[in-house]
Short mmCIF file of C-alpha atoms in Angstrom, two decimals:
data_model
loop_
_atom_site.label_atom_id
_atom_site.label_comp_id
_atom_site.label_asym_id
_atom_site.label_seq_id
_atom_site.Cartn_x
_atom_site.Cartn_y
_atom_site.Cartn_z
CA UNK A 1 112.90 64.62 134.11
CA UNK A 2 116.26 63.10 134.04
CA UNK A 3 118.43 64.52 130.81
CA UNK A 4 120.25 62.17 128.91
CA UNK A 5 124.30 62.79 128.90
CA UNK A 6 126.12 61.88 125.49
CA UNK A 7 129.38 60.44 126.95
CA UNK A 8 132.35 61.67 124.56
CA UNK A 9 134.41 58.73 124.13
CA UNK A 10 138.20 59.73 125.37
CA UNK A 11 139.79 58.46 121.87
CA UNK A 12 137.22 60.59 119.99
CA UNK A 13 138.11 64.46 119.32
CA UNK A 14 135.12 66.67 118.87
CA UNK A 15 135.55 70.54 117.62
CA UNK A 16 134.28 73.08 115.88
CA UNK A 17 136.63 74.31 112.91
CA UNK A 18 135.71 78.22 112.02
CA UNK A 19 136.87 80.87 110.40
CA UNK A 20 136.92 84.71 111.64
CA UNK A 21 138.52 87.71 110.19
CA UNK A 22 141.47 89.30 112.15
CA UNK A 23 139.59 92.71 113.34
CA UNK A 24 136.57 90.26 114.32
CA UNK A 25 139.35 87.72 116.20
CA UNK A 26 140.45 91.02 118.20
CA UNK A 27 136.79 91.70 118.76
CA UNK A 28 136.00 87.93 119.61
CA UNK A 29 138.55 87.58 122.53
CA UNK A 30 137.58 90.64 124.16
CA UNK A 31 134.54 89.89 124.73
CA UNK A 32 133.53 89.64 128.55
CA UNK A 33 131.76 86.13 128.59
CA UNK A 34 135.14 84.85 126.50
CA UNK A 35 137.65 86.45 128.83
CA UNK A 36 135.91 85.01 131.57
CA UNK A 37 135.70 81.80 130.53
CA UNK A 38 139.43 81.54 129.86
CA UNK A 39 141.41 79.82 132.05
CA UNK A 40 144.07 82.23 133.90
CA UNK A 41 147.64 81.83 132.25
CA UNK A 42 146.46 79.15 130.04
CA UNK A 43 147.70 81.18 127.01
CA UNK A 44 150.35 78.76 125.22
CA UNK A 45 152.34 79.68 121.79
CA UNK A 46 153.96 77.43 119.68
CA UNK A 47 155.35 76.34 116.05
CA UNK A 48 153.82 73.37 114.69
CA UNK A 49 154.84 71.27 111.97
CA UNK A 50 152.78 68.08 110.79
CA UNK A 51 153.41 66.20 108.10
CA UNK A 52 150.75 63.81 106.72
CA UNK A 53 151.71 60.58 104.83
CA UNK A 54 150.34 57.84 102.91
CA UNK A 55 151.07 54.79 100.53
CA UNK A 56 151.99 55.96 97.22
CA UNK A 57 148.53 54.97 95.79
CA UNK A 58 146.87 55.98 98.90
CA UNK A 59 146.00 52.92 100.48
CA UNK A 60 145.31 54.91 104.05
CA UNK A 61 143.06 57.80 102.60
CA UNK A 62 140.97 54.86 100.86
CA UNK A 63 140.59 53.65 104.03
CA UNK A 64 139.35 56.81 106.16
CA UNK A 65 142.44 57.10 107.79
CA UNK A 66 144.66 60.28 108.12
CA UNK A 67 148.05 59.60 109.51
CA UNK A 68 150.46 62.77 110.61
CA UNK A 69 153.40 63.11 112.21
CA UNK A 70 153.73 65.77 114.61
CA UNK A 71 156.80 68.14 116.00
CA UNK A 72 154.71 69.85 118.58
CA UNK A 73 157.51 72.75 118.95
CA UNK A 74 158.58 71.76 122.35
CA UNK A 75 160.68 69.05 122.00
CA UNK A 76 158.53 66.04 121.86
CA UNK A 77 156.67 64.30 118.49
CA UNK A 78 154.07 62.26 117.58
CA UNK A 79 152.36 60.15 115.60
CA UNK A 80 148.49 60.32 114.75
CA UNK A 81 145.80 58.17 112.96
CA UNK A 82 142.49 60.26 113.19
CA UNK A 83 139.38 58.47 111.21
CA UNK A 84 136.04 60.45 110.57
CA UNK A 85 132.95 59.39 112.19
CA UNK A 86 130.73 62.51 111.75
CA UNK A 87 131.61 65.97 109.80
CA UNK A 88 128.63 68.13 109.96
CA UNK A 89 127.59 71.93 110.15
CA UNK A 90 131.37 72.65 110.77
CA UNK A 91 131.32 70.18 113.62
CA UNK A 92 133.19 67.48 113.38
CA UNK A 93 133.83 63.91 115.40
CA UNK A 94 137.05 61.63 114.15
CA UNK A 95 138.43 59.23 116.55
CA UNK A 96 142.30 60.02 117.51
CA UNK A 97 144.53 57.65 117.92
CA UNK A 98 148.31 59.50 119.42
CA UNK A 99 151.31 57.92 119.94
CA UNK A 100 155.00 59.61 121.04
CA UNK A 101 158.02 59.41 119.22
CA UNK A 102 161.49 59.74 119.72
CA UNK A 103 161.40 62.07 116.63
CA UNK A 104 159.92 63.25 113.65
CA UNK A 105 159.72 59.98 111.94
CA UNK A 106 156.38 57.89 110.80
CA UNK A 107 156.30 54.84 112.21
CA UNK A 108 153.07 52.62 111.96
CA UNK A 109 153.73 50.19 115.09
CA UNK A 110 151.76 50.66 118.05
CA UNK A 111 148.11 51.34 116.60
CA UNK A 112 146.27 48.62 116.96
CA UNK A 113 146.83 48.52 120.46
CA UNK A 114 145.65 51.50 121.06
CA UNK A 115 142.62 50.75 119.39
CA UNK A 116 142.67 50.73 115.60
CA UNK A 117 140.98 47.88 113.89
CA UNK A 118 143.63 47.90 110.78
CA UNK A 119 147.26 47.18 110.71
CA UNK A 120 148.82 49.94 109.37
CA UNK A 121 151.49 47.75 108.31
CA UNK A 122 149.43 45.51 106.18
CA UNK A 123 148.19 49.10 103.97
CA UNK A 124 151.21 50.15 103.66
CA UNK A 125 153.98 46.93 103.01
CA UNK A 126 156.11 49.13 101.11
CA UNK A 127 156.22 51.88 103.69
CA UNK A 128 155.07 55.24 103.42
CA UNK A 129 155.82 58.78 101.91
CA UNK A 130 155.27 62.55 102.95
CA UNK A 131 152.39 64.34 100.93
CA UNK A 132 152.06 67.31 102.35
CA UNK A 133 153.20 69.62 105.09
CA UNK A 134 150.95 71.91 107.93
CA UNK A 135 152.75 74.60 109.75
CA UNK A 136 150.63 77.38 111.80
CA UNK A 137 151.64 79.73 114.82
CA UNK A 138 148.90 78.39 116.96
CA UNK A 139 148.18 80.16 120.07
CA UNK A 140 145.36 78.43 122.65
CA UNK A 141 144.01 79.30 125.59
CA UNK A 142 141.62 76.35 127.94
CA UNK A 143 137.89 77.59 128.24
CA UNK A 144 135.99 76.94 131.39
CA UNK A 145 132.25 76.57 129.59
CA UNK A 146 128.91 75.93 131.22
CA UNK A 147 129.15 72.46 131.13
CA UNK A 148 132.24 71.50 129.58
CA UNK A 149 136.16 72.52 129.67
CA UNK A 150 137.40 73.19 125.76
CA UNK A 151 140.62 74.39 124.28
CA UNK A 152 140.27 77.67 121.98
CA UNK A 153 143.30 77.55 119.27
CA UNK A 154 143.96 80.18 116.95
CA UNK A 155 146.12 79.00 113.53
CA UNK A 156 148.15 81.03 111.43
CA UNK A 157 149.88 79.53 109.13
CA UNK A 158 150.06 77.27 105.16
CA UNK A 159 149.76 73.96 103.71
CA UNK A 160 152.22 72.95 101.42
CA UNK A 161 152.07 70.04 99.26
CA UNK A 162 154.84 70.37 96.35
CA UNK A 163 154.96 73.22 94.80
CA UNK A 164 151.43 74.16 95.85
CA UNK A 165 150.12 75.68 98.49
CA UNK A 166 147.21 77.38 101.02
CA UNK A 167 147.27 80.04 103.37
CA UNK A 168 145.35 79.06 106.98
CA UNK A 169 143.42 81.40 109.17
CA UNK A 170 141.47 79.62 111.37
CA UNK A 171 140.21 79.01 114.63
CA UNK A 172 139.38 75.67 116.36
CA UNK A 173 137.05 75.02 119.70
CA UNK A 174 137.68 71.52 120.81
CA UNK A 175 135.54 70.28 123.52
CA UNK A 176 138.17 68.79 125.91
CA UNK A 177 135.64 67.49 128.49
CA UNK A 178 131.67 67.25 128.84
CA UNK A 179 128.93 68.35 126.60
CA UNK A 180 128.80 68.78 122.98
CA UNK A 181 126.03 70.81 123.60
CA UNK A 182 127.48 73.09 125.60
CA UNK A 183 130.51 73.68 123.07
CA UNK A 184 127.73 74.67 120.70
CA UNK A 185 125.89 76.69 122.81
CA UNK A 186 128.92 79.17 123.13
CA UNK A 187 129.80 79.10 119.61
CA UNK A 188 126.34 80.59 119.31
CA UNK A 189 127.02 83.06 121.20
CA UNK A 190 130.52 83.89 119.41
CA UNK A 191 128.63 83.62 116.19
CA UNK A 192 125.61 86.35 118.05
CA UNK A 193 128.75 88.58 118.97
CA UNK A 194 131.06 88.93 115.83
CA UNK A 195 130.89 87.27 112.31
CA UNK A 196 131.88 83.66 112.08
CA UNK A 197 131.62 81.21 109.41
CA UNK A 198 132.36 77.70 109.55
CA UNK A 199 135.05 75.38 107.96
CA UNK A 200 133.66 71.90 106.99
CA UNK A 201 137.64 71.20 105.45
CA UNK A 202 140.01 69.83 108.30
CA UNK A 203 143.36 70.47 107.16
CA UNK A 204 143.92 67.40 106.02
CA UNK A 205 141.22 67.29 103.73
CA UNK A 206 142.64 70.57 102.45
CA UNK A 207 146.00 69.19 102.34
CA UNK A 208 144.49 66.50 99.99
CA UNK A 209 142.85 68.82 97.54
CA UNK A 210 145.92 70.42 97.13
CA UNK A 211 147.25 66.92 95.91
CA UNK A 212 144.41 66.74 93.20
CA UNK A 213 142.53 64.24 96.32
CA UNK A 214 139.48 64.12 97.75
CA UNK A 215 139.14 63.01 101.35
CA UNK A 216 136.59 60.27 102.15
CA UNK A 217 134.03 61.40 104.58
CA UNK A 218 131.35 58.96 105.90
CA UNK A 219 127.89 59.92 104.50
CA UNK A 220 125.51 61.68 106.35
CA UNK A 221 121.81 59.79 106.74
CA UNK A 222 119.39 61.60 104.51
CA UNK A 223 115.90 60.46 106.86
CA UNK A 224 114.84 60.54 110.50
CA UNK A 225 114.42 57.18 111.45
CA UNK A 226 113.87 54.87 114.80
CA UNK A 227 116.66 55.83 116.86
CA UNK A 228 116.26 57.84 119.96
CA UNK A 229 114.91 61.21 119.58
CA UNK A 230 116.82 63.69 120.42
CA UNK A 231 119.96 62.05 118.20
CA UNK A 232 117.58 61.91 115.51
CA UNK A 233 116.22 65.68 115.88
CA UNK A 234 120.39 66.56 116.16
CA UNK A 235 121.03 64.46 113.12
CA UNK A 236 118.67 65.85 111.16
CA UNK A 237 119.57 69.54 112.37
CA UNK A 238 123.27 69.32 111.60
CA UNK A 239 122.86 68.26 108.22
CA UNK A 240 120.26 71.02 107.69
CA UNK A 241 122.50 73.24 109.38
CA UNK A 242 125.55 72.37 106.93
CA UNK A 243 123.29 73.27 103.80
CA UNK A 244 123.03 76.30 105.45
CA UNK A 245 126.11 77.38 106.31
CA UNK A 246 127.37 76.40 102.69
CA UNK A 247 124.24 78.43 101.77
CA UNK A 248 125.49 81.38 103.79
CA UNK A 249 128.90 82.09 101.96
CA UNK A 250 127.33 82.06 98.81
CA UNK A 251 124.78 84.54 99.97
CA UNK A 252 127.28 86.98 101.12
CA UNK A 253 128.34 87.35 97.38
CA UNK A 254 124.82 87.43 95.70
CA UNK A 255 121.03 86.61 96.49
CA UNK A 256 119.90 84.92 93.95
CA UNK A 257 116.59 83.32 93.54
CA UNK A 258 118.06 79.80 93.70
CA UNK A 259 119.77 80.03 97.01
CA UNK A 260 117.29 82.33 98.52
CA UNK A 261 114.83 78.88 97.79
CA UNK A 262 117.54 76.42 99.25
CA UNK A 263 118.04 78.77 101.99
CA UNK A 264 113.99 79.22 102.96
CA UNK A 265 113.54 75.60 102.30
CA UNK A 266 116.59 74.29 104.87
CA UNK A 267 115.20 77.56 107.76
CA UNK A 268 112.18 75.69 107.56
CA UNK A 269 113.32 72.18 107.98
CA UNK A 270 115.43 73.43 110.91
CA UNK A 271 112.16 75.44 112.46
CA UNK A 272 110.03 72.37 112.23
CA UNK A 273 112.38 70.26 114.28
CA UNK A 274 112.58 72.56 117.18
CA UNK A 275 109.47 72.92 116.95
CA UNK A 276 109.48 69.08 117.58
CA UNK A 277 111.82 69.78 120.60
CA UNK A 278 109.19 72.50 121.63
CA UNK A 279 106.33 70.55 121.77
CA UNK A 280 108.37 67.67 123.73
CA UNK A 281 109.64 69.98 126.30
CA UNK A 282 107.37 73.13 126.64
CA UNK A 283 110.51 75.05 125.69
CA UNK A 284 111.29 77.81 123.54
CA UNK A 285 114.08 76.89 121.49
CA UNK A 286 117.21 78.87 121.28
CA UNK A 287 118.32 80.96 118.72
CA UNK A 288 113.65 81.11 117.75
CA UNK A 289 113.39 84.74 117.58
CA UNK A 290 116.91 84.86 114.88
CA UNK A 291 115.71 81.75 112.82
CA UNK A 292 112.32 83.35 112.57
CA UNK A 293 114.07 87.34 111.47
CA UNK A 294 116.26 85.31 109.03
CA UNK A 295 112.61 83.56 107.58
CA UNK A 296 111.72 87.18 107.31
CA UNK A 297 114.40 88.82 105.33
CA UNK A 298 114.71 85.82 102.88
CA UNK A 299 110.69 85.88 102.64
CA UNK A 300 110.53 89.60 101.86
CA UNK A 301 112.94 89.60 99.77
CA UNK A 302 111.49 86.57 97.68
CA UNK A 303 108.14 88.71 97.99
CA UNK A 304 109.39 91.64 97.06
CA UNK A 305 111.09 89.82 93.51
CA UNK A 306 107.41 88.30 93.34
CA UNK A 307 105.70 91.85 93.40
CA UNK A 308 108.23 93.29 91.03
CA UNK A 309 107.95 90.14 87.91
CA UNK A 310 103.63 90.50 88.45
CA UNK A 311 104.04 94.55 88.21
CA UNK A 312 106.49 93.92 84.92
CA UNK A 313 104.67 91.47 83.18
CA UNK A 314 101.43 94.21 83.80
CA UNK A 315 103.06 97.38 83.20
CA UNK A 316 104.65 95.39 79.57
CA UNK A 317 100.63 94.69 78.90
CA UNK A 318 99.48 98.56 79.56
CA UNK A 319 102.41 100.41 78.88
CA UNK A 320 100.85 101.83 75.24
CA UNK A 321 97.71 103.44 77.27
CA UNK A 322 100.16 103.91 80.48
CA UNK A 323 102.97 105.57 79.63
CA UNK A 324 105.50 106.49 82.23
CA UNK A 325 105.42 104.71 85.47
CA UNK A 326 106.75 105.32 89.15
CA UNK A 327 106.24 101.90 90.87
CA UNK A 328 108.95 100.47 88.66
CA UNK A 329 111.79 102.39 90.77
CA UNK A 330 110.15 102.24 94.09
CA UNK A 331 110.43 98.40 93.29
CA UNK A 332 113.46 98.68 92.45
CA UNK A 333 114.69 100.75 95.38
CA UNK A 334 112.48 98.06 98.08
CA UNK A 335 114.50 95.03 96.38
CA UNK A 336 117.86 96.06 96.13
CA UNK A 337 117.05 97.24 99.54
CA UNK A 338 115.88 93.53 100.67
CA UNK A 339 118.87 91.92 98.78
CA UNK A 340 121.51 93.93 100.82
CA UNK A 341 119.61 93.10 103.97
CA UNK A 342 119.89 89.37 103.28
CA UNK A 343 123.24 90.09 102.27
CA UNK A 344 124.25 91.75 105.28
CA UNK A 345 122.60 88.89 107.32
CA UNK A 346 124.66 86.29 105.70
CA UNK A 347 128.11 88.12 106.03
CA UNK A 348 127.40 88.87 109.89
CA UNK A 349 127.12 85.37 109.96
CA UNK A 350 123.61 85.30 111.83
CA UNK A 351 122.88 81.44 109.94
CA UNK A 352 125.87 80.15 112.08
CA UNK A 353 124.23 81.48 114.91
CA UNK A 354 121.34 79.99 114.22
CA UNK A 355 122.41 76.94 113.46
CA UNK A 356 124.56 76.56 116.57
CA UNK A 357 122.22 77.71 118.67
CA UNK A 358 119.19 75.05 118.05
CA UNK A 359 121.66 72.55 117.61
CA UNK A 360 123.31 73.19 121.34
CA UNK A 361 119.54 73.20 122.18
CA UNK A 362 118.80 70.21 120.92
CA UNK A 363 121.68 68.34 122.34
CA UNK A 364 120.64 69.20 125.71
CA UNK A 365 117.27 68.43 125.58
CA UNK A 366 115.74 67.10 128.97
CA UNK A 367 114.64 63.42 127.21
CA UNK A 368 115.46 59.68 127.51
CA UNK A 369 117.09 57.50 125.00
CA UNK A 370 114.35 54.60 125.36
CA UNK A 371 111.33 57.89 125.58
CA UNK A 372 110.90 57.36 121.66
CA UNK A 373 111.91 57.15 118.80
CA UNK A 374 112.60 60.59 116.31
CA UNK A 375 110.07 58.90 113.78
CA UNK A 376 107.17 58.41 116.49
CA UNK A 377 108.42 62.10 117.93
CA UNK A 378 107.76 63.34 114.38
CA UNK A 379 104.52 61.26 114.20
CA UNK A 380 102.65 62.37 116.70
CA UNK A 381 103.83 66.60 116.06
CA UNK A 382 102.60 66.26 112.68
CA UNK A 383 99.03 64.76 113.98
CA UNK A 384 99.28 68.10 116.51
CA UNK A 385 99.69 70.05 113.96
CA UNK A 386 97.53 68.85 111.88
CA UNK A 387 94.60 70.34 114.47
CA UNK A 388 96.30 73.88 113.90
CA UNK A 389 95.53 73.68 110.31
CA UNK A 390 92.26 72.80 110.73
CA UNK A 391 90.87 75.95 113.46
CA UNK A 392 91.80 79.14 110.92
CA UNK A 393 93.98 81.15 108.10
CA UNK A 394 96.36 82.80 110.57
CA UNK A 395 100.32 82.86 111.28
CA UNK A 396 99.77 79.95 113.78
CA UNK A 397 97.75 78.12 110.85
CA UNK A 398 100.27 78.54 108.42
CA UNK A 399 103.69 77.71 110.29
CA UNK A 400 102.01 75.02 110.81
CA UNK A 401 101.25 73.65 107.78
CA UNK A 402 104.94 74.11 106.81
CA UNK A 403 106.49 72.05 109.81
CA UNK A 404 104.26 69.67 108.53
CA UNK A 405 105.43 69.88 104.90
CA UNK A 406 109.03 69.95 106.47
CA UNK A 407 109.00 67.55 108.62
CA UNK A 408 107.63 65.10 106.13
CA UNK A 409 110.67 65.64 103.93
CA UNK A 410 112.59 64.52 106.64
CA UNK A 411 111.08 61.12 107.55
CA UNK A 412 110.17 58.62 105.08
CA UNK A 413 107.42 56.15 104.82
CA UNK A 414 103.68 56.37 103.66
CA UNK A 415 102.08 58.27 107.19
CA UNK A 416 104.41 61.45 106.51
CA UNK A 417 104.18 60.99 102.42
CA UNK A 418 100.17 61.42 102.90
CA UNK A 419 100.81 63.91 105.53
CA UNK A 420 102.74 66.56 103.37
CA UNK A 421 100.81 65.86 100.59
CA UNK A 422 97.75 66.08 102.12
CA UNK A 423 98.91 69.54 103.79
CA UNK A 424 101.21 70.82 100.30
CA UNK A 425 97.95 72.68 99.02
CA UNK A 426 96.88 74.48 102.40
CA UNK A 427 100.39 75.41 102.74
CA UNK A 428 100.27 77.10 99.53
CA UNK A 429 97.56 78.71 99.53
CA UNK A 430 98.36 80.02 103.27
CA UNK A 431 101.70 81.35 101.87
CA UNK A 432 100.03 82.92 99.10
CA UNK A 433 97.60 84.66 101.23
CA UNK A 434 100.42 85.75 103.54
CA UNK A 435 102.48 87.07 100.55
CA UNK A 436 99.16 89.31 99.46
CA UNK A 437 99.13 90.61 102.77
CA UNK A 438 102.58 91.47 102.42
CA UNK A 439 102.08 93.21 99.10
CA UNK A 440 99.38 95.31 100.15
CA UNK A 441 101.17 96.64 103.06
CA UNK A 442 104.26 97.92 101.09
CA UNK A 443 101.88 99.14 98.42
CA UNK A 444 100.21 101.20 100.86
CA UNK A 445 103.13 102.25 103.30
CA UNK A 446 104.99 103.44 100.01
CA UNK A 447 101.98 105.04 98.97
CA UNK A 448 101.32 106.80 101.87
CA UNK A 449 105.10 108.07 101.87
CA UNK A 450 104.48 109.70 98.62
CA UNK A 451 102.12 112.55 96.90
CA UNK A 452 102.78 110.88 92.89
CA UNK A 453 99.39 110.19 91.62
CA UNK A 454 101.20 107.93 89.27
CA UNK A 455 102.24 105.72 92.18
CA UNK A 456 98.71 105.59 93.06
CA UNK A 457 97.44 104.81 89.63
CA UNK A 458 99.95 102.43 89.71
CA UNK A 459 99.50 100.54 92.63
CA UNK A 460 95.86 100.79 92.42
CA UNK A 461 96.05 98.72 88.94
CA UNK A 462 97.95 95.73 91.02
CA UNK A 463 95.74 96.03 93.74
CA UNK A 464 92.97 95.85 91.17
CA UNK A 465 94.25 92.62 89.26
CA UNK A 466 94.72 90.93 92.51
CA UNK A 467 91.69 91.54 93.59
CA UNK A 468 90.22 90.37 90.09
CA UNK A 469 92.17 87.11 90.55
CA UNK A 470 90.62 86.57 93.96
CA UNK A 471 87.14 86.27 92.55
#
């Protein structure tokens, strides 16, 4: 089957924005599939200074336009308007508009020739001021990918607006020529390799904050809908994917029961669309095998916090005929335990892998634009599924009554409203039985690590009241 080729539009600039600590930078660019993919004595140093302007009441951020002006430390300047079209899961798509200059001075001739449908002019009839200033030390080096040719630049440097001001340590992969998904693909396996975490702020819209501004950023579609499939399965990924990798900073400080929700619900969402790419292709998606250990630490750990509120609430109810207790600090010991693993997970930065990696798979799946539409994909996987639900109570059963439950949150319309309702109650009680199973097996493993008979007692009085509830 022929594979459909998203053709990058030359005007439009395409990267991925992240950010990597300086031992894990060292790391990253020794790393044997990164030094061979970069091109011999493309290594190129130099100062940049840009400095971004508007109107005084900021008639060209209103507009979605960023204009800089450039002194690209070699002698030559220029001028750019960039425009957002897409800013998603750290990668982002803004059309570029560059023109030279004889020096570092705005000037807002020459646009709309090269493409822009606004006079610049016209936004700004009383001319233009500096807001703020970018400098870095960027080194870059030109990576021969797979599939595509992309630049690798590494930023040092600050933003300076006034009297205010931000530090930069970043690193940008802009795809130069080819395949988006192939410029994902290898920032999944940067993200498998060393810790990186993405940056959904350009520097611009940093710039602006430092102003008191907020940039304007087009807003993302919420539903699947009738476009092709694989742009709607992408669509849908990256903005699941940018939950996520908002999700994962805040995990690396604490796991609390809020995110670890947010976090299981998006792992989910992003599971049940490639499993829609799976059942389209015969494929195992990429990055399957981390998405479902990431599922696992975040579900044992929500398990675990389950376990340890029912043994509390029953322990409070006995504690009079009880007395002391020991399964209170094994508890204890198993959750802190869990909480550090998903902890751990989140600062290795194992979600941007994941989210990279089925998003490079999606992009290059093997379809047709006219094949069908993401909402008919999505159709007909659900009715699939729906058999699964139907033939027992196992793992199979259950995942998939949660791509169905998933997957309905993603499309809109009365087939997949009936559809997750419909499948809401199995899914619960599948999840239920899977979290008993759970239980039981950490009762008995820490049981069976241990000679306290007041561990037994204890556990034996859970196992007891669950198997009272059962009845």
């Amino acid at each position: 089957m022929e594979r459909q080729v998203m053709v990058m539009d030359k005007n439009t600039e395409i990267e991925l924005k992240l950010l990597v600590s300086k031992a894990d930078l060292k790391k990253l660019l020794g790393l044997d599939f990164v030094s061979a993919a970069v091109r011999p004595e493309s290594c190129r140093k130099r100062r940049l200074i840009s400095s971004y302007y508007d109107t005084a009441d900021w008639a060209f951020k209103d507009n979605g336009i960023a204009y800089r002006v450039r002194d690209k430390g070699d002698g030559t300047y220029e001028a750019t308007v960039k425009t957002s079209l897409q800013n998603s899961a750290g990668l982002s798509e803004r059309r570029e508009l560059n023109l030279p200059l004889p020096a570092a001075k705005p000037v807002l001739d020459g646009f709309m020739e090269l493409g822009l449908d606004v006079d610049l002019n016209e936004l700004a009839p009383e001319g233009v001021q500096k807001m703020f200033t970018v400098t870095v030390q960027r080194t870059t080096y030109i990576l021969d990918l797979d599939g595509a040719t992309a630049e690798l630049a590494i930023d040092h440097g600050k933003i300076t607006a006034g009297k205010n001001s931000e530090k930069i340590d970043e690193i940008e992969i802009e795809l130069l020529e080819g395949e988006t998904g192939a410029l994902l693909t290898f920032a999944a396996k940067l993200a498998a390799a060393v810790p990186l975490f993405a940056e959904k702020r350009s520097k611009f819209a940093r710039g602006l904050a430092l102003c008191g501004m907020t940039a304007n950023e087009p807003a993302s579609k919420s539903k699947m809908g009738g476009g092709p499939v694989r742009v709607e399965l992408l669509q849908a990924a990256q903005q699941c994917g940018g939950v996520l990798l908002d999700l994962q900073n805040q995990l690396r400080e604490q796991a609390g029961d809020a995110l670890l929700k947010e976090a299981r619900r998006q792992l989910a969402a992003l599971r049940s669309l490639a499993a829609v790419g799976t059942e389209l292709t015969a494929a195992e998606a990429q990055g399957a095998e981390l998405l479902a250990a990431c599922l696992q630490k975040v579900d044992g750990l929500r398990s675990l916090r389950a376990l340890q509120k029912l043994w509390s609430g029953l322990y409070e109810q006995g504690r009079p005929a009880l007395g002391r207790c020991a399964l209170t600090k094994k508890l204890a010991q198993a959750v802190d335990t869990a909480a550090t693993d998903v902890q751990d997970m989140a600062r290795r930065g194992e979600l941007t892998a994941v989210v990279y990696a089925v998003s490079g798979w999606l992009y290059n799946l093997p379809l047709h634009d006219d094949e069908q539409s993401g909402g008919e994909a999505a159709r007909s996987c659900i009715k699939a599924w729906q058999l699964l639900t139907e033939v027992g109570q196992d793992d199979a059963a259950q995942n998939a009554a949660e791509n169905i439950c998933a997957l309905a949150r993603l499309n809109s319309g009365k087939f997949f409203a009936k559809a997750g309702e419909n499948t809401k109650k199995l899914r619960r009680q599948l999840v239920r039985q899977s979290m008993l199973r759970s239980w039981q097996r950490f009762l008995n493993e820490t049981c069976a690590a241990s000679t306290s008979k007041l561990l037994y007692r204890d556990a034996g009085i859970v196992m007891g009241y669950l198997l009272a509830k059962e009845q």
